[in-house]
């Protein structure tokens, strides 16, 4: 009996060039991968062979890929994590999630403070590392959690793990999720625990937790689950889909931890659909304008990729993509509106196949449905599988 599996790696924020409407989002000229390559020159032999450098507007190599490659455009009205992941799984977001560039309304904060039984600090749009330097010491002194947002639709709550224990932070973030609905709906509530002893020394821990809004329609993840496929979500995947359709959730501490756990699953699991988010590219390097760090992370990922390729079974398909851009060379620290790569590899894909420019991220989900034998029905997107045969 032939057993087919789909393994998806989301290199969070690895955009490959500005979308035609990028200027409408303030992102004209953005190119996360292209600018990291231009300025840092990372060595990426495995990704090069898979065709990643050919997904750029101007291919950054003369080497012919040995797999299938292309790029995908985003139809949804946004450039955030939730929107990108939902679209790649067949759910187009037509109305963008609400953002709060000037902070949350006073009545919202007042109600939140009433529900959690304590005052808060911050309530503004800010970089996560900057606001810890600004308010971390006051938080430690008062015990008041730090509430802040960004250019994305997020309500973030930061707290020192020795002041507000992680489980308590998660609890008050769950309260925020219940509050931030209706007219104040936000895409995600994010718990941001940190440690450290003072300004300049505060550091986030891996105990982050996201509380996403529930998907507004059926996704490929949910459909796969309903069809009896075992779906495993690694990293923040389960959070992004509010656990709808996820059979097993595996938390990760870093990109490398995520890759180790993905390889272990590929070698010995009965999962049909392994879905992994590698968030470090975005959280540690993109948002912090750290192009050298981004390049090093790509080199590390490239090296780890060899182990996953070796673990693939004959009928497996490995998909490598991203959910948006976050150009570390940009003056902003926010996400960027970009094309994302679509790389498809597997033992039965042994030669170059250009998949061109796909009109929606949903082509990924459509291809997974086709590969796993799941009816696509009314879900959007066009399968690339016929082009691989």
CSV table of C-alpha atoms in Angstrom, one decimal, residues 93-366:
chain,number,residue,atom,x,y,z
A,93,UNK,CA,-9.0,36.7,4.3
A,94,UNK,CA,-10.9,39.4,2.5
A,95,UNK,CA,-11.3,41.9,5.3
A,96,UNK,CA,-8.0,42.6,7.2
A,97,UNK,CA,-7.9,42.1,10.9
A,98,UNK,CA,-8.1,45.4,12.8
A,99,UNK,CA,-4.9,47.1,13.8
A,100,UNK,CA,-4.2,49.6,16.6
A,101,UNK,CA,-1.3,52.0,15.6
A,102,UNK,CA,-2.2,54.3,18.5
A,103,UNK,CA,-2.8,51.6,21.1
A,104,UNK,CA,-6.0,50.1,22.3
A,105,UNK,CA,-9.1,52.2,23.3
A,106,UNK,CA,-9.1,53.3,26.9
A,107,UNK,CA,-12.3,51.4,27.6
A,108,UNK,CA,-10.8,48.2,26.3
A,109,UNK,CA,-7.8,48.5,28.5
A,110,UNK,CA,-10.0,49.4,31.5
A,111,UNK,CA,-12.1,46.3,31.0
A,112,UNK,CA,-9.0,44.2,30.5
A,113,UNK,CA,-7.5,45.5,33.8
A,114,UNK,CA,-10.8,44.8,35.6
A,115,UNK,CA,-10.9,41.2,34.3
A,116,UNK,CA,-7.4,40.3,35.2
A,117,UNK,CA,-7.4,42.3,38.5
A,118,UNK,CA,-4.3,44.4,38.0
A,119,UNK,CA,-3.2,47.5,36.1
A,120,UNK,CA,-1.1,47.4,32.9
A,121,UNK,CA,1.7,49.3,31.4
A,122,UNK,CA,2.4,50.4,27.8
A,123,UNK,CA,-0.6,50.3,25.6
A,124,UNK,CA,1.1,51.4,22.4
A,125,UNK,CA,2.7,50.1,19.2
A,126,UNK,CA,6.3,49.2,19.9
A,127,UNK,CA,9.1,46.8,19.1
A,128,UNK,CA,9.1,44.0,21.6
A,129,UNK,CA,12.8,44.4,22.5
A,130,UNK,CA,12.5,48.2,22.8
A,131,UNK,CA,9.5,48.1,25.1
A,132,UNK,CA,11.2,45.7,27.4
A,133,UNK,CA,14.1,48.2,27.8
A,134,UNK,CA,11.6,51.0,28.3
A,135,UNK,CA,9.2,49.4,30.7
A,136,UNK,CA,10.8,46.1,31.9
A,137,UNK,CA,12.2,47.5,35.1
A,138,UNK,CA,8.9,49.3,36.0
A,139,UNK,CA,7.1,46.0,35.3
A,140,UNK,CA,9.4,44.1,37.7
A,141,UNK,CA,8.8,46.8,40.4
A,142,UNK,CA,5.0,47.0,40.1
A,143,UNK,CA,4.0,43.6,38.8
A,144,UNK,CA,1.9,45.2,36.1
A,145,UNK,CA,2.0,43.3,32.7
A,146,UNK,CA,3.1,45.2,29.6
A,147,UNK,CA,0.5,45.5,26.9
A,148,UNK,CA,1.6,46.5,23.4
A,149,UNK,CA,0.8,46.0,19.7
A,150,UNK,CA,2.6,46.4,16.4
A,151,UNK,CA,1.8,47.1,12.8
A,152,UNK,CA,0.1,43.7,12.8
A,153,UNK,CA,-3.3,42.8,14.4
A,154,UNK,CA,-1.9,41.6,17.7
A,155,UNK,CA,-2.5,42.2,21.4
A,156,UNK,CA,0.7,41.3,23.1
A,157,UNK,CA,1.3,40.9,26.8
A,158,UNK,CA,4.9,40.7,28.2
A,159,UNK,CA,5.8,39.7,31.7
A,160,UNK,CA,8.9,38.6,33.5
A,161,UNK,CA,8.7,34.9,34.4
A,162,UNK,CA,9.7,35.6,38.0
A,163,UNK,CA,7.1,38.3,38.4
A,164,UNK,CA,4.1,36.7,36.6
A,165,UNK,CA,4.7,32.9,36.1
A,166,UNK,CA,4.2,31.6,32.6
A,167,UNK,CA,1.0,29.7,33.4
A,168,UNK,CA,-0.5,32.9,34.9
A,169,UNK,CA,0.6,34.9,31.8
A,170,UNK,CA,-1.1,32.4,29.6
A,171,UNK,CA,-4.2,32.7,31.7
A,172,UNK,CA,-4.5,36.5,31.4
A,173,UNK,CA,-3.8,36.2,27.7
A,174,UNK,CA,-6.7,33.8,27.4
A,175,UNK,CA,-8.8,36.5,29.1
A,176,UNK,CA,-7.6,39.0,26.5
A,177,UNK,CA,-8.7,36.6,23.7
A,178,UNK,CA,-12.2,36.5,25.2
A,179,UNK,CA,-12.2,40.3,25.4
A,180,UNK,CA,-10.8,41.1,21.9
A,181,UNK,CA,-13.7,39.9,19.8
A,182,UNK,CA,-16.5,41.6,17.8
A,183,UNK,CA,-15.6,45.2,16.9
A,184,UNK,CA,-12.2,44.9,18.7
A,185,UNK,CA,-11.3,41.5,17.1
A,186,UNK,CA,-7.5,41.1,16.7
A,187,UNK,CA,-5.8,38.3,14.8
A,188,UNK,CA,-3.7,37.1,17.7
A,189,UNK,CA,-3.1,37.5,21.4
A,190,UNK,CA,0.5,36.8,22.1
A,191,UNK,CA,2.0,35.9,25.5
A,192,UNK,CA,5.6,37.3,25.6
A,193,UNK,CA,7.4,36.0,28.7
A,194,UNK,CA,11.0,37.2,29.4
A,195,UNK,CA,13.8,36.9,31.9
A,196,UNK,CA,16.8,39.1,32.8
A,197,UNK,CA,18.0,41.5,35.4
A,198,UNK,CA,17.6,45.0,34.0
A,199,UNK,CA,17.5,47.3,31.0
A,200,UNK,CA,19.6,46.0,28.2
A,201,UNK,CA,19.6,42.5,29.8
A,202,UNK,CA,16.0,41.4,29.3
A,203,UNK,CA,15.5,38.5,27.0
A,204,UNK,CA,12.4,36.7,25.7
A,205,UNK,CA,12.1,33.0,26.5
A,206,UNK,CA,10.7,30.2,24.3
A,207,UNK,CA,7.5,30.1,26.4
A,208,UNK,CA,5.6,32.3,24.0
A,209,UNK,CA,2.1,31.3,23.3
A,210,UNK,CA,-0.3,32.6,20.7
A,211,UNK,CA,-4.1,32.7,21.0
A,212,UNK,CA,-5.4,33.1,17.5
A,213,UNK,CA,-8.9,34.0,16.4
A,214,UNK,CA,-10.7,30.8,15.2
A,215,UNK,CA,-10.6,30.2,11.4
A,216,UNK,CA,-13.6,31.8,9.8
A,217,UNK,CA,-14.1,28.8,7.4
A,218,UNK,CA,-12.8,25.3,6.7
A,219,UNK,CA,-9.1,25.0,6.0
A,220,UNK,CA,-7.1,22.2,4.4
A,221,UNK,CA,-5.9,21.4,7.9
A,222,UNK,CA,-9.4,20.8,9.1
A,223,UNK,CA,-10.4,18.9,6.0
A,224,UNK,CA,-7.4,16.6,6.2
A,225,UNK,CA,-8.3,15.8,9.8
A,226,UNK,CA,-12.0,15.1,8.9
A,227,UNK,CA,-10.8,12.7,6.2
A,228,UNK,CA,-8.9,10.7,8.7
A,229,UNK,CA,-5.4,12.1,8.1
A,230,UNK,CA,-3.2,12.6,11.1
A,231,UNK,CA,-2.2,16.2,11.3
A,232,UNK,CA,0.8,17.3,13.4
A,233,UNK,CA,1.5,21.0,14.0
A,234,UNK,CA,4.9,22.1,15.2
A,235,UNK,CA,5.9,25.5,16.6
A,236,UNK,CA,3.0,27.9,16.5
A,237,UNK,CA,0.9,26.1,13.9
A,238,UNK,CA,-1.7,24.8,16.4
A,239,UNK,CA,-2.0,28.3,17.8
A,240,UNK,CA,-2.5,29.9,14.4
A,241,UNK,CA,-5.4,27.6,13.6
A,242,UNK,CA,-6.8,27.7,17.1
A,243,UNK,CA,-6.1,23.9,17.1
A,244,UNK,CA,-8.9,23.2,14.7
A,245,UNK,CA,-8.0,20.1,12.8
A,246,UNK,CA,-4.7,19.6,14.6
A,247,UNK,CA,-4.4,16.0,16.0
A,248,UNK,CA,-1.0,16.5,17.8
A,249,UNK,CA,0.6,19.8,18.9
A,250,UNK,CA,4.4,19.9,19.4
A,251,UNK,CA,5.9,23.1,20.8
A,252,UNK,CA,9.4,24.1,19.7
A,253,UNK,CA,12.1,26.3,21.3
A,254,UNK,CA,13.9,27.4,18.1
A,255,UNK,CA,14.3,26.8,14.4
A,256,UNK,CA,16.8,24.0,15.1
A,257,UNK,CA,14.5,22.4,17.7
A,258,UNK,CA,11.7,22.5,15.1
A,259,UNK,CA,13.9,20.9,12.5
A,260,UNK,CA,15.0,18.2,14.9
A,261,UNK,CA,11.5,17.3,15.8
A,262,UNK,CA,10.3,17.4,12.1
A,263,UNK,CA,13.1,15.1,11.1
A,264,UNK,CA,12.2,12.7,14.0
A,265,UNK,CA,8.6,12.7,12.8
A,266,UNK,CA,9.7,12.1,9.2
A,267,UNK,CA,11.8,9.1,10.2
A,268,UNK,CA,9.4,7.4,12.5
A,269,UNK,CA,5.9,8.8,12.7
A,270,UNK,CA,2.6,7.7,11.3
A,271,UNK,CA,1.6,11.3,10.6
A,272,UNK,CA,0.1,12.1,7.2
A,273,UNK,CA,0.5,15.8,7.3
A,274,UNK,CA,3.5,17.4,9.2
A,275,UNK,CA,3.2,21.2,9.4
A,276,UNK,CA,6.1,23.1,10.9
A,277,UNK,CA,6.6,26.9,11.5
A,278,UNK,CA,10.2,28.1,11.9
A,279,UNK,CA,9.6,31.4,13.6
A,280,UNK,CA,13.2,32.5,14.4
A,281,UNK,CA,13.7,34.0,11.0
A,282,UNK,CA,10.9,36.5,11.8
A,283,UNK,CA,11.0,37.0,15.5
A,284,UNK,CA,14.8,37.0,16.1
A,285,UNK,CA,16.1,38.5,12.9
A,286,UNK,CA,13.5,40.1,10.6
A,287,UNK,CA,11.8,42.2,13.3
A,288,UNK,CA,15.1,43.2,14.8
A,289,UNK,CA,16.6,44.3,11.5
A,290,UNK,CA,19.4,41.8,12.0
A,291,UNK,CA,20.5,40.8,8.5
A,292,UNK,CA,23.7,39.0,9.6
A,293,UNK,CA,21.6,36.9,12.0
A,294,UNK,CA,19.1,36.2,9.3
A,295,UNK,CA,21.9,35.0,7.0
A,296,UNK,CA,23.3,32.7,9.7
A,297,UNK,CA,19.9,31.3,10.4
A,298,UNK,CA,19.5,30.5,6.7
A,299,UNK,CA,22.9,28.7,6.7
A,300,UNK,CA,22.0,26.7,9.7
A,301,UNK,CA,18.6,25.7,8.2
A,302,UNK,CA,20.3,24.8,5.0
A,303,UNK,CA,22.6,22.4,6.8
A,304,UNK,CA,19.7,20.8,8.7
A,305,UNK,CA,17.6,20.4,5.6
A,306,UNK,CA,19.9,17.7,4.4
A,307,UNK,CA,18.8,15.4,7.3
A,308,UNK,CA,15.2,16.0,6.4
A,309,UNK,CA,15.7,15.3,2.7
A,310,UNK,CA,17.4,12.0,3.7
A,311,UNK,CA,14.4,11.0,5.9
A,312,UNK,CA,11.8,11.4,3.1
A,313,UNK,CA,10.0,8.2,2.0
A,314,UNK,CA,9.5,7.4,-1.7
A,315,UNK,CA,6.0,9.0,-1.9
A,316,UNK,CA,6.6,12.0,0.4
A,317,UNK,CA,6.4,15.6,-0.7
A,318,UNK,CA,8.3,18.3,1.1
A,319,UNK,CA,7.0,21.8,0.7
A,320,UNK,CA,9.1,24.9,1.7
A,321,UNK,CA,7.4,28.3,1.8
A,322,UNK,CA,6.8,31.4,3.9
A,323,UNK,CA,3.8,33.4,5.2
A,324,UNK,CA,5.0,37.0,4.4
A,325,UNK,CA,8.2,39.0,4.3
A,326,UNK,CA,10.1,40.9,7.1
A,327,UNK,CA,13.0,42.5,5.3
A,328,UNK,CA,15.8,43.0,7.9
A,329,UNK,CA,17.4,45.7,5.7
A,330,UNK,CA,14.2,47.8,5.8
A,331,UNK,CA,14.0,50.9,8.0
A,332,UNK,CA,10.9,49.5,9.5
A,333,UNK,CA,10.8,46.5,11.9
A,334,UNK,CA,7.4,45.4,10.5
A,335,UNK,CA,6.3,42.6,8.1
A,336,UNK,CA,6.6,43.3,4.4
A,337,UNK,CA,4.1,42.5,1.7
A,338,UNK,CA,6.0,40.0,-0.6
A,339,UNK,CA,5.8,37.0,-2.8
A,340,UNK,CA,6.8,33.8,-0.9
A,341,UNK,CA,8.7,30.8,-2.3
A,342,UNK,CA,7.1,27.5,-3.2
A,343,UNK,CA,9.7,24.7,-3.3
A,344,UNK,CA,8.5,21.1,-3.7
A,345,UNK,CA,10.9,18.2,-3.2
A,346,UNK,CA,10.7,14.5,-2.9
A,347,UNK,CA,12.4,11.3,-4.0
A,348,UNK,CA,10.2,11.1,-7.1
A,349,UNK,CA,11.0,14.7,-8.2
A,350,UNK,CA,14.4,14.4,-9.7
A,351,UNK,CA,14.7,17.2,-12.2
A,352,UNK,CA,14.0,20.9,-12.8
A,353,UNK,CA,10.3,22.0,-12.9
A,354,UNK,CA,9.4,25.7,-12.9
A,355,UNK,CA,6.1,26.3,-11.2
A,356,UNK,CA,6.1,30.0,-12.2
A,357,UNK,CA,4.2,32.6,-10.3
A,358,UNK,CA,1.1,31.2,-8.5
A,359,UNK,CA,-1.8,33.6,-8.1
A,360,UNK,CA,-2.5,32.7,-4.4
A,361,UNK,CA,-0.9,31.0,-1.4
A,362,UNK,CA,-3.8,28.6,-1.6
A,363,UNK,CA,-2.1,26.7,-4.4
A,364,UNK,CA,-0.1,25.1,-1.6
A,365,UNK,CA,-3.1,23.8,0.1
A,366,UNK,CA,-4.7,22.6,-3.2
